[in-house]
XYZ file of N, CA and C in Angstrom:
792
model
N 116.044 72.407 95.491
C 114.846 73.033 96.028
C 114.103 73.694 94.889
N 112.602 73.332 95.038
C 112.049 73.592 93.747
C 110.862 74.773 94.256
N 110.722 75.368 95.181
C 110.223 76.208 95.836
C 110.979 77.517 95.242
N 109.584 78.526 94.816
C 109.781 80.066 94.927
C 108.641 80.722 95.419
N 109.451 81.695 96.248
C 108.336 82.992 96.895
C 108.239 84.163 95.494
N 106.605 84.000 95.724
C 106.187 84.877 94.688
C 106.564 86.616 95.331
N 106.511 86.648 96.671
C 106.982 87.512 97.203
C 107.980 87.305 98.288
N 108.745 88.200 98.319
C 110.146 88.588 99.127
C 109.981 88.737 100.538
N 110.318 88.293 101.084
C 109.870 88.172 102.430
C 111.445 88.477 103.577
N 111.565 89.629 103.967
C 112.693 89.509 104.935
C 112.484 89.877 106.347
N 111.943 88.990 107.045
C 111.236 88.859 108.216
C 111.685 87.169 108.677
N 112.552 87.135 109.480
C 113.116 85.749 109.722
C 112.349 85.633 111.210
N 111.733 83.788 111.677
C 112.069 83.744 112.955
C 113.112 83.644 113.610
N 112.500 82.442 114.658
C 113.685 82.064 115.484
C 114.395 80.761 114.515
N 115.585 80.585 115.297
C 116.251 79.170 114.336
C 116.525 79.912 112.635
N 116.343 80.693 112.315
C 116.317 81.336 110.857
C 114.886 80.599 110.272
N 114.088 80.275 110.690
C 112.964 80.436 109.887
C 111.827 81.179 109.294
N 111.462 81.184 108.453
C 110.620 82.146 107.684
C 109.400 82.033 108.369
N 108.972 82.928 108.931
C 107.222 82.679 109.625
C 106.248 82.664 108.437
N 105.090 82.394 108.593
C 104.076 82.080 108.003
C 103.242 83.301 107.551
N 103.330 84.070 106.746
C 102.881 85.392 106.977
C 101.167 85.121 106.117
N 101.093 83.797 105.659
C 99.735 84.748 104.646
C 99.930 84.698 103.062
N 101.185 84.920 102.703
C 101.465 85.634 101.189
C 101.285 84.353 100.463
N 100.973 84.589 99.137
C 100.769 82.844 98.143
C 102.168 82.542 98.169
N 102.548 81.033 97.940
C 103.539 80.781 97.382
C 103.258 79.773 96.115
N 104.068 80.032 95.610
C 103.991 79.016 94.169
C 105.247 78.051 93.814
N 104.453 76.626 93.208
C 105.938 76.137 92.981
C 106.311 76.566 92.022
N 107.802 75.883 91.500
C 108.500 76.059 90.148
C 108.574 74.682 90.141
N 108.389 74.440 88.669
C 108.892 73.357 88.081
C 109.982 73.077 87.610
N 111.000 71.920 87.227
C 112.124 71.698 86.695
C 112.066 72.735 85.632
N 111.792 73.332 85.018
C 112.058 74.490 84.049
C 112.298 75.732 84.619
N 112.092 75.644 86.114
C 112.074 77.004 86.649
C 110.966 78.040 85.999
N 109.505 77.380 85.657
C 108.467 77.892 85.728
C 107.646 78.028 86.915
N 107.100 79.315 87.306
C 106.246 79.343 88.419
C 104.988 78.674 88.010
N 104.488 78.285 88.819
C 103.545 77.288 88.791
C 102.240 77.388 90.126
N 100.707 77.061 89.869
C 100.114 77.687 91.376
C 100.170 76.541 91.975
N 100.440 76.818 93.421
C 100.464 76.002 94.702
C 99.019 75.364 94.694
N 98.616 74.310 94.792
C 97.565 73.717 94.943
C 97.198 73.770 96.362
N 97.743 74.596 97.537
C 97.458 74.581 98.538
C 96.965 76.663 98.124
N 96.825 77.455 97.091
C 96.321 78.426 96.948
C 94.656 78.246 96.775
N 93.966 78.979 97.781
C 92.582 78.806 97.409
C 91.846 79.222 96.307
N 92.778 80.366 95.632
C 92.149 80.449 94.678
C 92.670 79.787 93.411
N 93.275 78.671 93.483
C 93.773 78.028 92.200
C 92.844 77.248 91.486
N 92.684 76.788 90.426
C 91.938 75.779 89.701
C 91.349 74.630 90.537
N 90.225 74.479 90.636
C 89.950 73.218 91.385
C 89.540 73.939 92.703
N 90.036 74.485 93.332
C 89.939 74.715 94.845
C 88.645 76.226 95.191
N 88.462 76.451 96.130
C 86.896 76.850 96.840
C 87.537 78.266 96.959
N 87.628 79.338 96.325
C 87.604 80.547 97.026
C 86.708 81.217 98.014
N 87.618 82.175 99.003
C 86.604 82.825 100.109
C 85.635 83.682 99.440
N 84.542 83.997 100.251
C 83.692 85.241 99.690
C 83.667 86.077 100.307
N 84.782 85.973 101.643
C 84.588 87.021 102.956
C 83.448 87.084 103.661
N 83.181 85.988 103.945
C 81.420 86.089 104.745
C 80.221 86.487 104.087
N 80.521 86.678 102.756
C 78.809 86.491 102.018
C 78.548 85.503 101.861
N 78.904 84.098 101.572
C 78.105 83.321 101.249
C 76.708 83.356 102.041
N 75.916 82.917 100.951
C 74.665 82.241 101.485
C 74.960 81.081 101.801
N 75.242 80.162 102.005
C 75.425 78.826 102.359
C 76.969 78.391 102.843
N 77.169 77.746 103.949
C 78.235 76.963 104.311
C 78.863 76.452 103.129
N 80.468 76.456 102.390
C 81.151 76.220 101.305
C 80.649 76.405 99.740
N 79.802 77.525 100.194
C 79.608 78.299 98.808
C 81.292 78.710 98.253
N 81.872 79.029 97.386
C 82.894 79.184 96.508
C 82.916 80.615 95.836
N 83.874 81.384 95.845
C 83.915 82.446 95.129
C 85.188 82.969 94.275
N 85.157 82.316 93.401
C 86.886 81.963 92.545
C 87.008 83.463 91.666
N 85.805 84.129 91.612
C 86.239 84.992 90.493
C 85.997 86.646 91.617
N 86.740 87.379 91.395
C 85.907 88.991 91.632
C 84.743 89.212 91.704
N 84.289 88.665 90.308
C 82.784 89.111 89.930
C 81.629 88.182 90.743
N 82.449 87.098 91.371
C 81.628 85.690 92.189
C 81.323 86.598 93.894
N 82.764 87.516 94.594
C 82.740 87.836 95.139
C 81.659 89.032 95.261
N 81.335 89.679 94.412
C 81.132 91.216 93.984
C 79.360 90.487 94.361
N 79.293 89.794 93.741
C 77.387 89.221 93.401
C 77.067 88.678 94.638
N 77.811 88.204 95.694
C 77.614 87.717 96.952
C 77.664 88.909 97.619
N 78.273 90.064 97.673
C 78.089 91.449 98.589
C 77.259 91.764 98.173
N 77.076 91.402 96.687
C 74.927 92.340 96.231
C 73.969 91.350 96.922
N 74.194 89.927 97.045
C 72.700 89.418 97.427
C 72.881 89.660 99.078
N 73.975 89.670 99.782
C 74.095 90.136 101.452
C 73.332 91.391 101.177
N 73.409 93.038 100.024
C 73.290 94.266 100.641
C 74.324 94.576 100.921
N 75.536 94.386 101.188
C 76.394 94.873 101.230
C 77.394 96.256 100.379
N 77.766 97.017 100.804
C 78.601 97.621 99.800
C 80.092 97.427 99.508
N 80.502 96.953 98.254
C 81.311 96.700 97.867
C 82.801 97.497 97.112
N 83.261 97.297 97.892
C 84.517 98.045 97.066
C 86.292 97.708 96.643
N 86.753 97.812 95.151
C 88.089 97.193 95.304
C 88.909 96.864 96.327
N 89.510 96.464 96.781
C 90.648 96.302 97.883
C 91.728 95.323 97.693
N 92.776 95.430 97.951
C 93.950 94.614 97.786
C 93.697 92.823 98.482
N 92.829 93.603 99.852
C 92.626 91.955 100.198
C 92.193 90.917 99.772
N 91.405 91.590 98.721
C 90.269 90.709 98.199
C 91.115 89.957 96.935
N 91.594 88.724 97.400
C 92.664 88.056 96.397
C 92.128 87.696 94.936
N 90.728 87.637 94.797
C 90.645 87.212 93.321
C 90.267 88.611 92.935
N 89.985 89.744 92.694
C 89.863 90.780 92.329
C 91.733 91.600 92.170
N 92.557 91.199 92.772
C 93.618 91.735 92.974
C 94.841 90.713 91.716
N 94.431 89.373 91.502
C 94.335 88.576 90.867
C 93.944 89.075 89.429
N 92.869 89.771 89.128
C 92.757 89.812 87.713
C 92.704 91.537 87.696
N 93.371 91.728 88.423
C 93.741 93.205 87.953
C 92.298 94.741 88.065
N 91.568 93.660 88.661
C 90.510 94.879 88.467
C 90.784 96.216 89.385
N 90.963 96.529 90.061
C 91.848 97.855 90.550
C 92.584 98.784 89.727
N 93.447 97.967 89.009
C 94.544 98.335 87.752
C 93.688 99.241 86.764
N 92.677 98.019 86.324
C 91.545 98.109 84.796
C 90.693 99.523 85.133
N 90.419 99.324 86.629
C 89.546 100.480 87.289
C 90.272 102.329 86.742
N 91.447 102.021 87.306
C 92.499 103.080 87.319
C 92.497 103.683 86.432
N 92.609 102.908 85.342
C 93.072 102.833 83.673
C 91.861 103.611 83.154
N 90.855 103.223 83.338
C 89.269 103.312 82.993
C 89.319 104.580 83.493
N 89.613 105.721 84.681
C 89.188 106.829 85.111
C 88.930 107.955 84.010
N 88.223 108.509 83.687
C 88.180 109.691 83.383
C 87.558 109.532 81.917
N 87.467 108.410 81.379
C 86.931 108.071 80.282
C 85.424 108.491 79.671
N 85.328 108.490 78.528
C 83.885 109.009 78.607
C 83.590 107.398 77.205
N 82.348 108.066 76.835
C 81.801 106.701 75.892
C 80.959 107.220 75.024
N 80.838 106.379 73.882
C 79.536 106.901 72.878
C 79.242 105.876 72.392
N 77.593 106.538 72.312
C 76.647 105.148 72.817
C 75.538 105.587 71.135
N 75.324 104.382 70.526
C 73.878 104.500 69.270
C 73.586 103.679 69.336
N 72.231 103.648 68.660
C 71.101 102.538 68.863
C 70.011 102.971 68.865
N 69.043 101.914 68.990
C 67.726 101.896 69.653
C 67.325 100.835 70.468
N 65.726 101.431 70.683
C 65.031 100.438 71.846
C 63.435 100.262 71.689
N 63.349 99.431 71.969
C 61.736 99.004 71.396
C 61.237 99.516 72.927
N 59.815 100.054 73.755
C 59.375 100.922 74.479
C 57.951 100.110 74.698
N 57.471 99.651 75.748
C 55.946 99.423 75.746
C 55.000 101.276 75.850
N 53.938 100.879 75.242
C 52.993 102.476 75.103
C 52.640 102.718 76.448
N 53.475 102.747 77.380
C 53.185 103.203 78.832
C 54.622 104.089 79.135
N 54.566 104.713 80.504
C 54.721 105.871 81.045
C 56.104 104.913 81.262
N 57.695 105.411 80.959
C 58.810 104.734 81.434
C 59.848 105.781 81.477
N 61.112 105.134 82.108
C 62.577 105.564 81.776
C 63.276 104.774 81.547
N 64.647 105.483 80.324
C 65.989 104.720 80.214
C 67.164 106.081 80.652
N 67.898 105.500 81.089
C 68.933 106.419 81.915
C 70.589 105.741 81.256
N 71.602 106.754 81.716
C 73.077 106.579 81.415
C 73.100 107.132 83.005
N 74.032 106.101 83.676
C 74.209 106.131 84.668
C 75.717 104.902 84.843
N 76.590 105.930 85.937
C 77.654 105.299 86.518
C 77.471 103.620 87.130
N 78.525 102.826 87.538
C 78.249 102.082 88.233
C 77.234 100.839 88.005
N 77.708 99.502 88.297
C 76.772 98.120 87.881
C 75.843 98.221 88.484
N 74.896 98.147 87.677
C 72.925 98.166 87.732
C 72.815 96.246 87.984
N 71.531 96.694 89.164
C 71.576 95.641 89.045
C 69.989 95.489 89.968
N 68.812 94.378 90.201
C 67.746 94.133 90.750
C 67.708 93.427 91.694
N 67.190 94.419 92.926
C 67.358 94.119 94.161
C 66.143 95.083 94.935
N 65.328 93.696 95.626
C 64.066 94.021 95.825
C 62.743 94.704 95.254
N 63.122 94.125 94.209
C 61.691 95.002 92.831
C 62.556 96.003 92.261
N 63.422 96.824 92.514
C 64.320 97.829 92.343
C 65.533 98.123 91.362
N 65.208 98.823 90.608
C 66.897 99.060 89.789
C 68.026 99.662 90.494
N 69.020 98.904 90.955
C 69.705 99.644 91.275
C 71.521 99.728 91.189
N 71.856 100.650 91.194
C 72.837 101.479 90.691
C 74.153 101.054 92.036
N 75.578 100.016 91.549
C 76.185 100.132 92.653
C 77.560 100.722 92.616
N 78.067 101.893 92.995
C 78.843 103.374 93.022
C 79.880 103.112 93.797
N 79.879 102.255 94.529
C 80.729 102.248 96.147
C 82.070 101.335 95.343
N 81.711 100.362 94.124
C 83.193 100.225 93.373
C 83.762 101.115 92.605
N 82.872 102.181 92.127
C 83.555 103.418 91.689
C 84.958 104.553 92.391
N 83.960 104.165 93.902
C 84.788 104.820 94.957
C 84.864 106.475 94.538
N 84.277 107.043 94.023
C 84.277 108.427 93.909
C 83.132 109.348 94.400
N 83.291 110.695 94.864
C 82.237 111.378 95.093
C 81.801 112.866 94.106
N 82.594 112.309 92.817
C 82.249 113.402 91.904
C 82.204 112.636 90.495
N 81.291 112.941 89.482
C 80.655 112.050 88.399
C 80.506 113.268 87.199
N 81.861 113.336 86.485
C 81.407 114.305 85.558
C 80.222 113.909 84.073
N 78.784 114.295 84.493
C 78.074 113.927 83.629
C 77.875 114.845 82.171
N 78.940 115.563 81.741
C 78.758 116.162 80.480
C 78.705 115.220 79.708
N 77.882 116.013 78.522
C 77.125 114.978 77.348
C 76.656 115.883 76.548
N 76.410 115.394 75.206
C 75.949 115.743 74.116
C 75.092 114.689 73.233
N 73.752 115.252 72.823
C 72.581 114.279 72.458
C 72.661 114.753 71.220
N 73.423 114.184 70.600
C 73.144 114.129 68.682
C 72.039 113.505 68.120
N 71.307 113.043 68.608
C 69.820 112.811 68.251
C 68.940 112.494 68.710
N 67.753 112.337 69.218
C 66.772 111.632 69.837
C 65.836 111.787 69.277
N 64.970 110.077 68.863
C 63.427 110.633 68.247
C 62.583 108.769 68.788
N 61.465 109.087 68.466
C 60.655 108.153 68.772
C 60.099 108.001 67.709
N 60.127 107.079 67.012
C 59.589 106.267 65.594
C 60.182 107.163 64.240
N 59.652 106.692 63.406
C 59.996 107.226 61.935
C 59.929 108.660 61.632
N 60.816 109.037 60.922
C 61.031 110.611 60.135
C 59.978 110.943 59.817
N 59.309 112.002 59.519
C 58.311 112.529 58.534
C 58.973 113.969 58.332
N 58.254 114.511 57.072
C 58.659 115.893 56.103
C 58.133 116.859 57.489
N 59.245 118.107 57.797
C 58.790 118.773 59.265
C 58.563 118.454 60.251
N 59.409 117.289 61.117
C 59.239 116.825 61.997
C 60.976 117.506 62.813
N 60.681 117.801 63.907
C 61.592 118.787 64.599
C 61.637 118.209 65.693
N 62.815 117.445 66.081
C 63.352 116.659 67.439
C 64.068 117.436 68.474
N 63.825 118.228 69.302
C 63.896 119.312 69.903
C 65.115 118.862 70.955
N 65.815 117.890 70.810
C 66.822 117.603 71.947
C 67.919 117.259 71.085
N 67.884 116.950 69.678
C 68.901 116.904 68.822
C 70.069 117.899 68.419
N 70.991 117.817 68.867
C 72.009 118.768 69.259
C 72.366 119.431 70.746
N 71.721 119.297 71.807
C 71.812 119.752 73.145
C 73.156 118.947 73.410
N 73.720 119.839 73.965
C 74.830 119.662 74.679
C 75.162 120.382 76.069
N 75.862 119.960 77.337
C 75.378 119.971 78.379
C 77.185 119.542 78.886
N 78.033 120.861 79.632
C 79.095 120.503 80.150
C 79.519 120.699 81.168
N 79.429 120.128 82.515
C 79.950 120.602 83.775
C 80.985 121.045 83.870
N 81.415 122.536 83.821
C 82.475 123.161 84.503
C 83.074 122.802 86.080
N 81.320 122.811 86.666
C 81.850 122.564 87.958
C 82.346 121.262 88.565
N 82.580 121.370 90.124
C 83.325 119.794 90.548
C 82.066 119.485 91.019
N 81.908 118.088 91.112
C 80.110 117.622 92.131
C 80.087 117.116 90.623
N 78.645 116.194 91.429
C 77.943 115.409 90.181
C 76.539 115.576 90.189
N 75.894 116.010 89.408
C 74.906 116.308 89.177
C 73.609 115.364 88.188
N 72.447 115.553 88.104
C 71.345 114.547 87.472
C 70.783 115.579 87.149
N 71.083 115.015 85.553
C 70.131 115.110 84.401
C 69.176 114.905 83.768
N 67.686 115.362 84.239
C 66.538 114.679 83.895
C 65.332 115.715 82.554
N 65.258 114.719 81.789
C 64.543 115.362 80.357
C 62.833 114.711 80.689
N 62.033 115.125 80.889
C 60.418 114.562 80.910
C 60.155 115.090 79.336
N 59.837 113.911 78.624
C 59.833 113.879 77.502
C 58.253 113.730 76.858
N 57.255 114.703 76.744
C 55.736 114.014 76.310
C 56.138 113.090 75.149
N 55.283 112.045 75.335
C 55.266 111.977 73.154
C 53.922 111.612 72.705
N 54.001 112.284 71.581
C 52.502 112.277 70.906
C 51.986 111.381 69.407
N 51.320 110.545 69.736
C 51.149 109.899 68.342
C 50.841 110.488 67.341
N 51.533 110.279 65.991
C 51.296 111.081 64.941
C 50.810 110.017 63.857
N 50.493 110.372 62.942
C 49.525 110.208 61.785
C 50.119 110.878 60.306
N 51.178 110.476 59.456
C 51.315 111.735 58.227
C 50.730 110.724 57.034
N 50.075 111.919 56.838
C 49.762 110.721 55.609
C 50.446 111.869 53.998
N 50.818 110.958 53.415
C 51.541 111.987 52.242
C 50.420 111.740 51.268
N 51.092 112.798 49.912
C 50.203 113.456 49.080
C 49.248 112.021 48.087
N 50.617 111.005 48.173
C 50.066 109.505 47.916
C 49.041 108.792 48.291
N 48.996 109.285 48.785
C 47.594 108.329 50.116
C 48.485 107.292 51.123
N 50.301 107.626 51.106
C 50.817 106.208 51.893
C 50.572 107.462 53.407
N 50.105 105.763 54.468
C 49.822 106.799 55.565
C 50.772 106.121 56.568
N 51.656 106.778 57.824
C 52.731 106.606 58.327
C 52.354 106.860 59.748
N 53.029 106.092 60.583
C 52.100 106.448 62.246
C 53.843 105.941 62.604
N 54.139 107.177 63.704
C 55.144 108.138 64.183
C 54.465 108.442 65.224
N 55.585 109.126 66.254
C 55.455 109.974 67.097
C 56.508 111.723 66.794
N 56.386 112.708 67.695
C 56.696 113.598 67.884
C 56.570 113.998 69.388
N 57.660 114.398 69.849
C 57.786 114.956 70.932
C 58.015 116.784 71.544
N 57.475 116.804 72.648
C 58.380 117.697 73.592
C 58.917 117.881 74.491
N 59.606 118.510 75.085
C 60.610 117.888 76.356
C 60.957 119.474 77.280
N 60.888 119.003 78.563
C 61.130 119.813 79.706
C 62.477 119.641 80.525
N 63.164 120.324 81.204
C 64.455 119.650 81.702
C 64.755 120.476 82.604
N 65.794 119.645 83.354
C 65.657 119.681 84.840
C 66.955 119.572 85.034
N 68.168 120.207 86.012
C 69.522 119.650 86.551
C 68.927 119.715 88.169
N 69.995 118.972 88.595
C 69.526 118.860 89.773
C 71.250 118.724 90.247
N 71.514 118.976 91.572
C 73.072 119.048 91.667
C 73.059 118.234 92.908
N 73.901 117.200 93.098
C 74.210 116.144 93.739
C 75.554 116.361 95.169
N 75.295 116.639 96.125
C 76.186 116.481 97.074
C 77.069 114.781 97.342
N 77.366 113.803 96.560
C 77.983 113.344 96.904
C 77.065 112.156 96.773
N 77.449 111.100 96.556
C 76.949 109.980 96.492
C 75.851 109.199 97.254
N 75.666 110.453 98.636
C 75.052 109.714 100.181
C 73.670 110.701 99.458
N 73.889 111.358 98.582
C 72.541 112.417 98.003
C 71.698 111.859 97.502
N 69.720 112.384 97.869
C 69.183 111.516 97.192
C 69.120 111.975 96.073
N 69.443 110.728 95.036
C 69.607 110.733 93.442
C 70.611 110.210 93.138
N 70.472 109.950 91.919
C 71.805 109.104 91.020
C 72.577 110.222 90.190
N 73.945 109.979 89.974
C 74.013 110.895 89.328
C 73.691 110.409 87.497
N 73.668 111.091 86.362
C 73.532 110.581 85.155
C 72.935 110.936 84.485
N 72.160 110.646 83.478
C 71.481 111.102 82.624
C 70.041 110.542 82.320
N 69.109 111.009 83.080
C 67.821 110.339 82.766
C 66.630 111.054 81.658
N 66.148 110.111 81.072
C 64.766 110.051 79.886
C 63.853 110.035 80.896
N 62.795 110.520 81.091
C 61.338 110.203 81.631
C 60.427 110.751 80.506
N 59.918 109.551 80.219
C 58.677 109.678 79.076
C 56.919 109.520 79.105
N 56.737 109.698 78.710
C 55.231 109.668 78.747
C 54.133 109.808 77.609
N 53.107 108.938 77.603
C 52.207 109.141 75.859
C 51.565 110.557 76.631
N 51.091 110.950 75.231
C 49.954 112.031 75.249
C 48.536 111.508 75.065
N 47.956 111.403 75.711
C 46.390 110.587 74.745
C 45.499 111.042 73.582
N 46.184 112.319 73.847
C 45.701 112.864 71.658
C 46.691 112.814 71.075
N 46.465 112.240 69.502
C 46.654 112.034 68.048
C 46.814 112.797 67.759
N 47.981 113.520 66.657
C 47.795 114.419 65.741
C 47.597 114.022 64.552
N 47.085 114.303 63.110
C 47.350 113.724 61.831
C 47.263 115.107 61.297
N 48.648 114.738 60.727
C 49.070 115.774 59.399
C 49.003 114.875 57.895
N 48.469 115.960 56.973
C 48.685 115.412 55.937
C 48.939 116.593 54.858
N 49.186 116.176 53.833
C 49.819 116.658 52.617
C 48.958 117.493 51.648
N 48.754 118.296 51.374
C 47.912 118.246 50.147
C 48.796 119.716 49.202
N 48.306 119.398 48.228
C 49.435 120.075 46.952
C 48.148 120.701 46.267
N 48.655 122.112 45.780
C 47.468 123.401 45.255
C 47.588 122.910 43.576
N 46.626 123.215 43.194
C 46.471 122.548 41.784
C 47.276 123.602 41.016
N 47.453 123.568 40.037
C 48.131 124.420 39.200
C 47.394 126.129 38.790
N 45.800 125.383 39.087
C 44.764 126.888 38.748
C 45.269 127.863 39.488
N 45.018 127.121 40.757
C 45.222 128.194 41.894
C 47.224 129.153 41.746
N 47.204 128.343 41.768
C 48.741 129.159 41.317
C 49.055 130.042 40.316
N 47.878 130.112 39.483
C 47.796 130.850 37.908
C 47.032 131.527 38.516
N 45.756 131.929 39.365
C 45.128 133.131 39.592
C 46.003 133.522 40.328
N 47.172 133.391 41.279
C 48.004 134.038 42.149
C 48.297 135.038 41.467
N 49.437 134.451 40.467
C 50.400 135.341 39.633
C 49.666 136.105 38.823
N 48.484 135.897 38.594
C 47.388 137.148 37.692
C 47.245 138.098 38.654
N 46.839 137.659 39.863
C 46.574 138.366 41.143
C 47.624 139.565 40.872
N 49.277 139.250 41.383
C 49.616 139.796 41.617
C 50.464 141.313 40.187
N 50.117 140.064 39.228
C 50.716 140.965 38.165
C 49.435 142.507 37.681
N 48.084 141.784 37.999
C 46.904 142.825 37.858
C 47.496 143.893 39.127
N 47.895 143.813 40.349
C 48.066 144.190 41.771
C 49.328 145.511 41.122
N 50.619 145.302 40.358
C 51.431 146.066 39.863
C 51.199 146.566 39.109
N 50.320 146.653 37.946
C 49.793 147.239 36.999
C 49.066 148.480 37.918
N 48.039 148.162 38.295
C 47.080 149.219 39.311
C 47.873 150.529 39.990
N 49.393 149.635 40.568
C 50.165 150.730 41.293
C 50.990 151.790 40.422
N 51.592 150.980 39.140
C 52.124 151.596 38.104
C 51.071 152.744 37.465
C-alpha cells in the first residue's frame, strides 16, 4: 500500500472504514516520498476554488493572492482563515504572525505633477476600486495600528545655502493603545536662488501644518497612517546672493575704530 494520510485521522466507520472527512491525501511513491494527489484541487494542473468570487463559471484560483483579488473585485472583505486551502498552503497566516509588530524604513524619492496631491504610509494592500485608492485592513485583522514614526528628512527639490526643512527631525510616538492619522498639509513655494555666480537654481521651500486625529477602530472614518497633503503656492520667491565689496568693509572697521577712540 502506497497510500499516506497527510493527516491522522481516528474517526472509524462502520465495517472499520475511514469516512471521508475532507482532509488532502497524498500519495507516496516507492521511495516513500509524499507526493500531491492529483485528485487535490489545488495541485499543479488542476482549478482551485475561489469560494464564490469568481466572476465567471470555472474561473480558477490556485494561489492566495488569486483568491484575495477575487474578494477585491466581488467587494468583499477578506481575511486569513485556515479554510482557505491555498493561503494555508503557503503559509500566509504563519508569514502574517511573524510580520506582527514590525516596523520599516523607507528612502527615496518621487517625481510630483505641479498640482494639489498626497502620498501616504499606510497599513494594509492598496489597491483601485471604483476611481478610489483603497486601503484593505480586514487581512490585517487588527483594531489598533501603532503609527509612531520619525521623519529624518523631507524636502521638495534641490538644497540651497539657508534653506530650512521644517519636518526634518520630527518624531512622533504613540504611547497610547488605538490607532490614530497623521496628517501634515504641506504649502510649497517655488523658489529661485540665484548665487553670487550668476548660476541660477529653481527649488522649492516649504511650510507645514499638522494634524493627529485619533481613530476608534478600523469601522472609523479614516485610515490609520501617515499622510502628506501638499499644495503649490502661486507666488515665487527669488533669493539671491550678493557679497559687500571690500570698501564697504574698510569704512566699517574705520567706523568703528573712530566710534572707540571718541569713547576713550
Amino acid at each position: 500500500d502506497h497510500m499516506k494520510d497527510v493527516v491522522k485521522s481516528t474517526t472509524h466507520g462502520k465495517n472499520g472504514h475511514t469516512p471521508d472527512t475532507g482532509r488532502q491525501r497524498n500519495d507516496a511513491d516507492k521511495h516513500g516520498q509524499v507526493v500531491e494527489n492529483p485528485s487535490n484541487p489545488t495541485a499543479a494542473g488542476k482549478c482551485g476554488s475561489c469560494y464564490g468570487a469568481e466572476e465567471n463559471p470555472g474561473d480558477c484560483c490556485n494561489t492566495c493572492a488569486e483568491v484575495r483579488e477575487a474578494y477585491r473585485k466581488r467587494g468583499w472583505a477578506f481575511a486569513y482563515s485556515a479554510h482557505i486551502v491555498q493561503c494555508a498552503r503557503e503559509g500566509e497566516e504563519s508569514q502574517h504572525q511573524q510580520d506582527d509588530g514590525e516596523g520599516c524604513l523607507m528612502a527615496g524619492h518621487l517625481e510630483v505633477n505641479k498640482v494639489a496631491g498626497n502620498f501616504h504610509f499606510a497599513p494594509g494592500k492598496s489597491f483601485q476600486q471604483g476611481g478610489m485608492h483603497v486601503h484593505d485592513l480586514m487581512s490585517i485583522r487588527s483594531t489598533s495600528f501603532n503609527i509612531s514614526h520619525t521623519i529624518n528628512g523631507l524636502s521638495f527639490g534641490k538644497y540651497f545655502p539657508g534653506r530650512i526643512n521644517p519636518l526634518d527631525g520630527t518624531r512622533y510616538i504613540t504611547a497610547e493603545i488605538g490607532s490614530s492619522m497623521y496628517q501634515y498639509f504641506v504649502k510649497v513655494v517655488p523658489t529661485s536662488y540665484m548665487f553670487a555666480n550668476g548660476r541660477e537654481l529653481s527649488t522649492h521651500q516649504f511650510s507645514v501644518t499638522e494634524h493627529v486625529r485619533k481613530l476608534d477602530g478600523v469601522s472609523s472614518r479614516g485610515l490609520p497612517g501617515v499622510f502628506f497633503f501638499y499644495d503649490l503656492s502661486p507666488i515665487k520667491v527669488n533669493v539671491k546672493e550678493n557679497s559687500k565689496p571690500f570698501l564697504h568693509f574698510l569704512t566699517q572697521v574705520c567706523a568703528i575704530v573712530g566710534g572707540v577712540f571718541t569713547v576713550a
